[in-house]
Amino acid sequence: MAKDKVILAYSGGLDTSVCIKWLQEEYGLDVIALVGDVGQEHDGLQAIKEKALKSGAVACEVIDMKEEFVNEYLTKAIAANAMYENKYPLLSALSRPVISKYLVEAAHQHKAKYIAHGCTGKGNDQVRFESSVSVLDPTLKVIAPVREWDLKTRAEEIEWAQAHGIDVPVTKDSPYSIDDNLWGRAIECGVLEDPWNEPPEDIFTITASPLEAPGQPEYVEVEFKEGIPCALDGKAMSFLDIIYELNALVGKHGFGRIDMIENRLVGVKSRECYEVPAGLALIMAHRALEDLCLERDVLHYKLSIEQSWAVAVYNGQWFSPLKNALDAFCATTQGDVNGTVRLKLFKGSCLVVGSKSVSSLYDYALATYDKEDAFDHGAAKGFIALHGLSTKVWAMKQLERKAKGTSADKALSGM
Ligand code: ARG
């Protein structure tokens, strides 16, 4: 009888290579490895594929998800100025749903009943994979070998791998856990686990140390059409190419590093370092353009929508009615976000130093203090009287009661 099949999200690393053998041995499944190319650094996708087959996979599919990742996921992220806890641009959280989508598609194609991933039981990524899969096809079952197996340390895992004929690279194991894609890199573990330790310089590979960055500032102009980056320095480019170009340019100037304590969904605080040169610069530029183009109440309301969007996506709810509704709000605002922002890069900093837009709501005559001033200064008096009336009444009543000296008011005497 033919064996049941499992589609495994495969990275080429030790964990997922061990997963292949383990799924065969413990579950008796045929393993189909799926490698998602989301723009991560790698030593060759062909080599990863061969490794999967050598580790025992019956097939390995390498899928280029870069365009889709940018056009369906990062466009929505930029519309929402995606930033969990106001700091983390969600690079890992954004890649999981697109990979999950392909895992489910592959399961349908190969008539597999199972999907597997190599995440641990302590992180967010397991939640994102499993929540996404359960929405896309609730009949599929998920197996998480790393959460189940009894290999407690790296050494035990290597021993198991060697005993089962899996290639263990002779290169020294990185002490860090790294996840990356074209939106940036996430680095955790090792010495970073003590929040007092300064991140060692060598964890960063796509941003220069500000000390080593060029001694002269450089400017770049980013143009947006309906909220989506569409040109650099006047040259029309795809959003994907803009990301590649800005990663190099902004990274060279040492901007884009993040070092934070982050609240994981599973209740753990963790120390995370990131480098997201293009992502941070683009969100900064996009926000600046929104400042210019969005009506005040929309802009203010959008801030809370953005927070909710980031929390939902961080928590694995990419495919959810809440996230869809939040996307719809953001989408209605982006039609007005057209224009150009000038960024100045210098020694680890990135500043917005200019913005212009055909949809700008900035009105020189209203803003200026020069003689062209068209603002109605007289109207301010009545405006303030009514705007402040409610709190003024409150303050007057406090005073009256204090003057009467009732005991209830003694408690308020701190006023
Ligand atoms: N803390 C980030 C998140 O939850 C990054 C996780 C990256 N994964 C990793 N294995 N380093 O989205």
Short mmCIF file of C-alpha atoms and ligand atoms in Angstrom, two decimals:
data_model
loop_
_atom_site.label_atom_id
_atom_site.label_comp_id
_atom_site.label_asym_id
_atom_site.label_seq_id
_atom_site.Cartn_x
_atom_site.Cartn_y
_atom_site.Cartn_z
CA MET A 1 0.00 0.00 0.00
CA ALA A 2 1.27 3.47 -0.88
CA LYS A 3 2.39 5.52 2.06
CA ASP A 4 0.61 8.68 3.17
CA LYS A 5 2.38 11.90 2.24
CA VAL A 6 3.52 14.92 4.18
CA ILE A 7 4.61 18.29 2.78
CA LEU A 8 7.48 19.67 4.84
CA ALA A 9 8.51 23.34 4.89
CA TYR A 10 12.21 22.79 4.24
CA SER A 11 15.07 25.24 4.74
CA GLY A 12 18.13 23.06 4.18
CA GLY A 13 19.26 23.47 7.78
CA LEU A 14 19.93 20.71 10.28
CA ASP A 15 16.49 20.86 11.95
CA THR A 16 14.43 20.39 8.83
CA SER A 17 16.85 17.79 7.43
CA VAL A 18 16.42 15.74 10.59
CA CYS A 19 12.66 16.29 10.26
CA ILE A 20 12.68 14.43 6.92
CA LYS A 21 14.14 11.25 8.39
CA TRP A 22 12.16 11.54 11.57
CA LEU A 23 8.85 11.84 9.70
CA GLN A 24 9.73 8.73 7.74
CA GLU A 25 10.74 6.74 10.78
CA GLU A 26 8.19 7.84 13.34
CA TYR A 27 5.18 8.37 11.09
CA GLY A 28 6.06 6.15 8.14
CA LEU A 29 5.32 8.97 5.70
CA ASP A 30 6.67 9.90 2.29
CA VAL A 31 8.17 13.34 2.70
CA ILE A 32 7.88 15.99 0.01
CA ALA A 33 10.13 18.91 0.88
CA LEU A 34 9.06 22.40 -0.14
CA VAL A 35 11.57 25.23 -0.22
CA GLY A 36 10.13 28.74 -0.41
CA ASP A 37 12.42 31.28 -2.01
CA VAL A 38 11.44 34.49 -0.27
CA GLY A 39 14.77 36.16 -0.98
CA GLN A 40 16.74 34.59 1.87
CA GLU A 41 20.52 34.19 1.71
CA HIS A 42 21.47 30.68 0.62
CA ASP A 43 24.32 28.69 -0.85
CA GLY A 44 22.29 27.69 -3.88
CA LEU A 45 18.74 26.42 -4.12
CA GLN A 46 19.89 23.44 -6.16
CA ALA A 47 22.19 22.40 -3.30
CA ILE A 48 19.30 22.66 -0.84
CA LYS A 49 17.16 20.49 -3.09
CA GLU A 50 19.90 17.87 -3.33
CA LYS A 51 20.27 17.91 0.42
CA ALA A 52 16.55 17.27 0.88
CA LEU A 53 16.69 14.30 -1.49
CA LYS A 54 19.85 12.98 0.14
CA SER A 55 18.18 13.24 3.53
CA GLY A 56 15.40 11.00 2.27
CA ALA A 57 12.71 13.23 0.76
CA VAL A 58 10.87 11.57 -2.12
CA ALA A 59 10.68 14.93 -3.88
CA CYS A 60 11.71 18.50 -3.32
CA GLU A 61 10.00 21.53 -4.83
CA VAL A 62 11.72 24.88 -4.88
CA ILE A 63 9.25 27.69 -5.37
CA ASP A 64 10.09 31.29 -6.15
CA MET A 65 7.71 33.26 -3.93
CA LYS A 66 9.51 36.58 -4.14
CA GLU A 67 7.13 38.41 -6.48
CA GLU A 68 4.09 37.21 -4.62
CA PHE A 69 5.67 37.99 -1.27
CA VAL A 70 6.26 41.56 -2.39
CA ASN A 71 3.08 42.16 -4.38
CA GLU A 72 0.53 40.48 -2.11
CA TYR A 73 2.14 40.74 1.31
CA LEU A 74 4.61 43.61 1.51
CA THR A 75 2.25 45.99 -0.33
CA LYS A 76 -0.26 45.44 2.47
CA ALA A 77 2.48 45.72 5.08
CA ILE A 78 3.59 49.07 3.76
CA ALA A 79 0.00 50.33 3.60
CA ALA A 80 -0.24 49.44 7.30
CA ASN A 81 3.24 50.81 8.14
CA ALA A 82 3.68 47.35 9.64
CA MET A 83 5.62 47.60 12.88
CA TYR A 84 4.93 45.29 15.83
CA GLU A 85 5.39 47.06 19.18
CA ASN A 86 6.35 50.12 17.12
CA LYS A 87 9.71 48.55 16.33
CA TYR A 88 9.65 45.23 14.49
CA PRO A 89 8.69 45.30 10.79
CA LEU A 90 7.35 41.73 10.95
CA LEU A 91 9.71 40.22 8.41
CA SER A 92 9.32 36.62 9.62
CA ALA A 93 5.64 36.99 10.40
CA LEU A 94 4.99 38.19 6.84
CA SER A 95 6.76 35.29 5.14
CA ARG A 96 4.92 32.49 6.98
CA PRO A 97 1.51 32.96 5.38
CA VAL A 98 2.86 32.94 1.82
CA ILE A 99 4.88 29.79 2.54
CA SER A 100 1.80 28.24 4.17
CA LYS A 101 -0.26 28.98 1.09
CA TYR A 102 2.17 27.01 -1.05
CA LEU A 103 2.34 24.17 1.49
CA VAL A 104 -1.41 23.79 1.27
CA GLU A 105 -1.36 23.97 -2.53
CA ALA A 106 1.32 21.28 -2.64
CA ALA A 107 -0.70 19.12 -0.25
CA HIS A 108 -3.66 19.33 -2.63
CA GLN A 109 -1.50 18.61 -5.67
CA HIS A 110 0.16 15.59 -4.10
CA LYS A 111 -2.93 14.45 -2.21
CA ALA A 112 -1.03 14.70 1.07
CA LYS A 113 -2.91 14.53 4.36
CA TYR A 114 -0.16 16.16 6.41
CA ILE A 115 1.89 19.33 6.57
CA ALA A 116 5.02 19.61 8.70
CA HIS A 117 7.29 22.44 9.81
CA GLY A 118 10.52 22.63 11.78
CA CYS A 119 9.50 25.27 14.35
CA THR A 120 10.02 24.84 18.08
CA GLY A 121 7.24 24.98 20.64
CA LYS A 122 8.41 28.29 22.03
CA GLY A 123 8.20 30.62 19.09
CA ASN A 124 5.65 32.49 17.04
CA ASP A 125 6.35 30.81 13.73
CA GLN A 126 4.63 27.54 14.68
CA VAL A 127 1.48 29.54 15.41
CA ARG A 128 1.69 31.35 12.09
CA PHE A 129 2.16 28.18 10.03
CA GLU A 130 -0.51 26.22 11.80
CA SER A 131 -3.08 29.02 11.97
CA SER A 132 -2.59 29.76 8.27
CA VAL A 133 -2.88 26.10 7.27
CA SER A 134 -5.96 25.61 9.41
CA VAL A 135 -7.75 28.47 7.66
CA LEU A 136 -6.67 27.49 4.15
CA ASP A 137 -7.62 23.84 4.61
CA PRO A 138 -8.99 22.79 8.00
CA THR A 139 -8.88 19.11 7.00
CA LEU A 140 -5.07 19.01 6.81
CA LYS A 141 -3.17 17.74 9.85
CA VAL A 142 0.01 19.46 10.99
CA ILE A 143 3.03 17.66 12.44
CA ALA A 144 5.72 19.62 14.27
CA PRO A 145 8.61 17.14 14.77
CA VAL A 146 10.88 19.55 16.67
CA ARG A 147 8.10 20.00 19.22
CA GLU A 148 7.66 16.26 19.56
CA TRP A 149 11.04 14.65 19.36
CA ASP A 150 13.25 13.90 22.29
CA LEU A 151 16.45 15.51 21.01
CA LYS A 152 17.05 18.09 23.69
CA THR A 153 20.36 19.61 22.67
CA ARG A 154 22.06 20.44 19.44
CA ALA A 155 24.66 17.75 20.19
CA GLU A 156 21.94 15.09 20.55
CA GLU A 157 20.40 16.22 17.30
CA ILE A 158 23.73 16.01 15.46
CA GLU A 159 24.32 12.55 16.91
CA TRP A 160 20.88 11.40 15.74
CA ALA A 161 21.49 12.92 12.30
CA GLN A 162 24.84 11.19 11.90
CA ALA A 163 23.45 7.88 13.06
CA HIS A 164 20.76 8.21 10.37
CA GLY A 165 23.13 9.12 7.56
CA ILE A 166 22.21 12.80 7.33
CA ASP A 167 24.99 15.15 6.22
CA VAL A 168 26.00 17.44 9.04
CA PRO A 169 28.01 20.38 7.74
CA VAL A 170 31.56 20.46 9.10
CA THR A 171 31.45 24.26 9.25
CA LYS A 172 31.14 25.62 12.74
CA ASP A 173 27.54 25.89 13.75
CA SER A 174 26.30 29.46 14.09
CA PRO A 175 25.43 30.20 17.71
CA TYR A 176 22.46 32.24 16.46
CA SER A 177 19.04 31.39 15.17
CA ILE A 178 18.56 33.34 11.98
CA ASP A 179 15.57 33.85 9.74
CA ASP A 180 15.80 36.07 6.72
CA ASN A 181 14.12 37.10 3.51
CA LEU A 182 14.20 40.08 1.19
CA TRP A 183 12.51 42.27 3.83
CA GLY A 184 15.38 41.72 6.29
CA ARG A 185 17.08 39.46 8.82
CA ALA A 186 16.12 38.30 12.32
CA ILE A 187 18.87 37.18 14.69
CA GLU A 188 18.33 35.63 18.11
CA CYS A 189 19.95 33.28 20.69
CA GLY A 190 23.62 32.96 21.69
CA VAL A 191 25.04 35.92 23.62
CA LEU A 192 21.96 37.94 22.69
CA GLU A 193 19.98 35.98 25.27
CA ASP A 194 21.43 38.24 27.95
CA PRO A 195 19.75 41.59 27.30
CA TRP A 196 22.69 43.38 28.90
CA ASN A 197 25.09 42.18 26.20
CA GLU A 198 25.65 44.53 23.31
CA PRO A 199 24.99 42.72 20.00
CA PRO A 200 28.33 41.68 18.50
CA GLU A 201 29.10 43.38 15.23
CA ASP A 202 29.32 40.09 13.34
CA ILE A 203 25.61 39.27 13.68
CA PHE A 204 24.89 41.95 11.08
CA THR A 205 25.53 41.08 7.46
CA ILE A 206 23.43 43.50 5.39
CA THR A 207 24.04 46.73 7.31
CA ALA A 208 27.47 48.28 7.73
CA SER A 209 28.60 49.44 11.11
CA PRO A 210 27.88 53.19 11.22
CA LEU A 211 31.58 53.63 12.07
CA GLU A 212 32.53 52.09 8.74
CA ALA A 213 29.81 53.83 6.73
CA PRO A 214 30.79 56.45 4.13
CA GLY A 215 31.93 59.81 5.48
CA GLN A 216 29.64 61.71 3.12
CA PRO A 217 25.84 61.77 3.28
CA GLU A 218 23.87 60.42 0.36
CA TYR A 219 20.35 61.31 -0.72
CA VAL A 220 17.74 59.10 -2.30
CA GLU A 221 14.29 60.04 -3.55
CA VAL A 222 11.56 57.45 -3.17
CA GLU A 223 8.39 57.86 -5.18
CA PHE A 224 5.09 56.26 -4.23
CA LYS A 225 1.97 55.67 -6.28
CA GLU A 226 -1.16 54.89 -4.28
CA GLY A 227 1.04 54.04 -1.33
CA ILE A 228 3.33 51.64 -3.18
CA PRO A 229 6.98 52.46 -3.92
CA CYS A 230 7.32 52.88 -7.69
CA ALA A 231 10.56 54.76 -8.43
CA LEU A 232 13.97 55.64 -7.03
CA ASP A 233 15.60 58.92 -7.96
CA GLY A 234 13.06 59.36 -10.73
CA LYS A 235 13.69 55.96 -12.28
CA ALA A 236 10.59 53.74 -12.43
CA MET A 237 11.21 50.37 -10.79
CA SER A 238 9.23 47.48 -9.38
CA PHE A 239 8.67 47.39 -5.62
CA LEU A 240 10.88 44.25 -5.55
CA ASP A 241 13.78 46.00 -7.30
CA ILE A 242 13.38 49.03 -5.05
CA ILE A 243 13.77 46.77 -2.02
CA TYR A 244 16.94 45.20 -3.42
CA GLU A 245 18.40 48.56 -4.36
CA LEU A 246 17.57 50.17 -1.02
CA ASN A 247 18.84 47.22 1.00
CA ALA A 248 22.24 47.81 -0.60
CA LEU A 249 22.22 51.61 -0.41
CA VAL A 250 20.67 52.07 3.04
CA GLY A 251 22.63 49.12 4.42
CA LYS A 252 25.88 50.64 3.17
CA HIS A 253 25.11 53.72 5.28
CA GLY A 254 24.57 51.61 8.39
CA PHE A 255 20.86 52.27 8.85
CA GLY A 256 18.27 49.60 9.59
CA ARG A 257 19.38 47.87 12.79
CA ILE A 258 16.95 47.06 15.57
CA ASP A 259 17.70 45.63 19.00
CA MET A 260 14.63 45.02 21.10
CA ILE A 261 12.92 43.03 23.80
CA GLU A 262 9.85 41.59 22.16
CA ASN A 263 6.68 40.04 23.54
CA ARG A 264 6.03 36.71 21.86
CA LEU A 265 2.49 35.42 21.54
CA VAL A 266 3.37 32.43 23.75
CA GLY A 267 4.02 34.79 26.66
CA VAL A 268 7.80 34.92 26.58
CA LYS A 269 9.84 38.09 26.36
CA SER A 270 12.76 37.58 24.01
CA ARG A 271 15.72 39.62 22.89
CA GLU A 272 15.66 40.06 19.14
CA CYS A 273 17.97 41.80 16.74
CA TYR A 274 16.99 42.69 13.22
CA GLU A 275 18.38 44.45 10.22
CA VAL A 276 15.82 45.81 7.86
CA PRO A 277 17.47 48.57 5.84
CA ALA A 278 15.05 48.94 2.94
CA GLY A 279 12.01 48.11 5.04
CA LEU A 280 12.65 50.72 7.70
CA ALA A 281 13.57 53.39 5.17
CA LEU A 282 10.46 52.68 3.09
CA ILE A 283 8.12 52.72 6.07
CA MET A 284 9.68 55.98 7.22
CA ALA A 285 9.22 57.52 3.77
CA HIS A 286 5.68 56.15 3.45
CA ARG A 287 4.70 57.61 6.81
CA ALA A 288 6.13 60.98 5.80
CA LEU A 289 4.01 60.96 2.67
CA GLU A 290 0.91 60.03 4.65
CA ASP A 291 1.64 62.95 6.97
CA LEU A 292 1.43 65.17 3.94
CA CYS A 293 -1.54 63.56 2.20
CA LEU A 294 -3.96 62.05 4.72
CA GLU A 295 -6.66 64.10 6.38
CA ARG A 296 -5.95 64.50 10.09
CA ASP A 297 -8.74 62.33 11.51
CA VAL A 298 -8.00 59.55 9.02
CA LEU A 299 -4.30 59.70 9.88
CA HIS A 300 -5.00 59.54 13.62
CA TYR A 301 -7.51 56.73 13.29
CA LYS A 302 -5.15 54.81 11.03
CA LEU A 303 -2.53 54.67 13.80
CA SER A 304 -4.75 52.41 15.88
CA ILE A 305 -5.64 50.32 12.82
CA GLU A 306 -1.92 49.88 12.16
CA GLN A 307 -1.33 48.65 15.70
CA SER A 308 -4.13 46.11 15.40
CA TRP A 309 -2.86 45.03 11.98
CA ALA A 310 0.64 44.42 13.33
CA VAL A 311 -0.63 42.46 16.33
CA ALA A 312 -2.91 40.32 14.13
CA VAL A 313 -0.13 39.51 11.66
CA TYR A 314 2.42 38.92 14.42
CA ASN A 315 -0.02 36.52 16.05
CA GLY A 316 -0.54 34.47 12.90
CA GLN A 317 -3.85 35.91 11.76
CA TRP A 318 -2.85 36.86 8.23
CA PHE A 319 -5.78 34.85 6.90
CA SER A 320 -8.52 36.19 9.13
CA PRO A 321 -11.61 38.36 8.81
CA LEU A 322 -10.11 40.92 11.21
CA LYS A 323 -6.97 41.31 9.15
CA ASN A 324 -9.05 41.53 5.94
CA ALA A 325 -11.16 44.31 7.44
CA LEU A 326 -8.07 46.20 8.62
CA ASP A 327 -6.58 45.83 5.11
CA ALA A 328 -9.76 47.30 3.67
CA PHE A 329 -9.44 50.36 5.88
CA CYS A 330 -5.79 50.87 4.91
CA ALA A 331 -6.60 50.37 1.23
CA THR A 332 -9.20 53.14 1.20
CA THR A 333 -6.58 55.56 2.51
CA GLN A 334 -3.82 54.75 0.03
CA GLY A 335 -5.38 56.31 -3.08
CA ASP A 336 -4.16 59.67 -1.82
CA VAL A 337 -0.64 58.56 -1.01
CA ASN A 338 1.16 59.75 -4.14
CA GLY A 339 4.40 61.66 -4.24
CA THR A 340 8.08 61.69 -3.47
CA VAL A 341 10.09 61.65 -0.27
CA ARG A 342 13.75 62.60 -0.07
CA LEU A 343 15.84 60.61 2.42
CA LYS A 344 19.27 61.56 3.69
CA LEU A 345 21.53 58.69 4.70
CA PHE A 346 24.55 59.25 6.85
CA LYS A 347 26.52 57.16 9.37
CA GLY A 348 23.70 55.00 10.68
CA SER A 349 20.93 57.54 10.30
CA CYS A 350 18.16 57.96 7.79
CA LEU A 351 16.18 61.19 7.85
CA VAL A 352 13.26 62.45 5.85
CA VAL A 353 14.47 65.81 4.55
CA GLY A 354 11.81 66.58 1.98
CA SER A 355 8.41 65.52 0.74
CA LYS A 356 6.10 66.59 -2.07
CA SER A 357 2.84 65.32 -3.45
CA VAL A 358 0.14 66.04 -5.98
CA SER A 359 -2.31 64.93 -3.29
CA SER A 360 -0.72 67.07 -0.59
CA LEU A 361 -3.05 68.65 1.96
CA TYR A 362 -0.35 71.04 3.06
CA ASP A 363 -1.57 74.57 2.42
CA TYR A 364 1.15 77.18 2.40
CA ALA A 365 -1.23 80.08 2.89
CA LEU A 366 -2.70 78.44 5.99
CA ALA A 367 0.66 77.38 7.41
CA THR A 368 2.84 80.43 6.81
CA TYR A 369 3.62 83.13 9.33
CA ASP A 370 4.58 85.46 6.47
CA LYS A 371 2.41 88.14 4.95
CA GLU A 372 0.63 85.65 2.67
CA ASP A 373 -0.99 84.20 5.80
CA ALA A 374 -4.64 83.33 5.05
CA PHE A 375 -5.47 81.75 8.41
CA ASP A 376 -8.36 83.41 10.27
CA HIS A 377 -6.66 84.34 13.56
CA GLY A 378 -9.85 85.88 14.95
CA ALA A 379 -11.71 82.57 14.61
CA ALA A 380 -9.24 80.96 17.01
CA LYS A 381 -10.67 82.82 20.03
CA GLY A 382 -14.18 81.38 19.80
CA PHE A 383 -12.80 78.01 18.79
CA ILE A 384 -10.68 77.76 21.93
CA ALA A 385 -13.52 78.96 24.16
CA LEU A 386 -15.77 76.12 23.01
CA HIS A 387 -13.05 73.51 22.58
CA GLY A 388 -11.95 74.02 26.19
CA LEU A 389 -15.40 74.61 27.68
CA SER A 390 -16.00 71.17 29.10
CA THR A 391 -12.73 70.95 31.02
CA LYS A 392 -13.09 74.58 32.10
CA VAL A 393 -16.51 73.78 33.62
CA TRP A 394 -14.99 70.78 35.36
CA ALA A 395 -12.18 72.90 36.86
CA MET A 396 -14.62 75.60 38.03
CA LYS A 397 -16.84 73.06 39.78
CA GLN A 398 -13.80 71.59 41.55
CA LEU A 399 -12.90 75.03 42.83
CA GLU A 400 -16.44 75.68 44.07
CA ARG A 401 -16.54 72.42 45.98
CA LYS A 402 -13.13 72.96 47.45
CA ALA A 403 -14.26 76.35 48.67
CA LYS A 404 -17.24 74.68 50.44
CA GLY A 405 -14.73 72.21 52.00
CA THR A 406 -16.90 69.09 51.93
CA SER A 407 -15.14 65.96 53.14
CA ALA A 408 -15.45 64.24 49.74
CA ASP A 409 -13.49 67.12 48.33
CA LYS A 410 -10.67 66.67 50.79
CA ALA A 411 -9.74 63.57 48.83
CA LEU A 412 -9.45 65.76 45.79
CA SER A 413 -7.34 68.37 47.52
CA GLY A 414 -4.32 67.18 45.62
CA MET A 415 -5.82 69.17 42.73
N1 ARG B 1 10.80 37.21 16.68
C1 ARG B 1 10.50 37.31 15.32
C2 ARG B 1 9.10 36.85 15.04
O1 ARG B 1 8.52 36.22 15.84
C3 ARG B 1 11.51 36.59 14.46
C4 ARG B 1 11.53 35.10 14.55
C5 ARG B 1 12.55 34.62 13.63
N2 ARG B 1 12.82 33.23 13.71
C6 ARG B 1 14.05 32.74 13.94
N3 ARG B 1 14.20 31.47 13.90
N4 ARG B 1 15.07 33.50 14.22
O2 ARG B 1 8.55 37.15 14.01
#
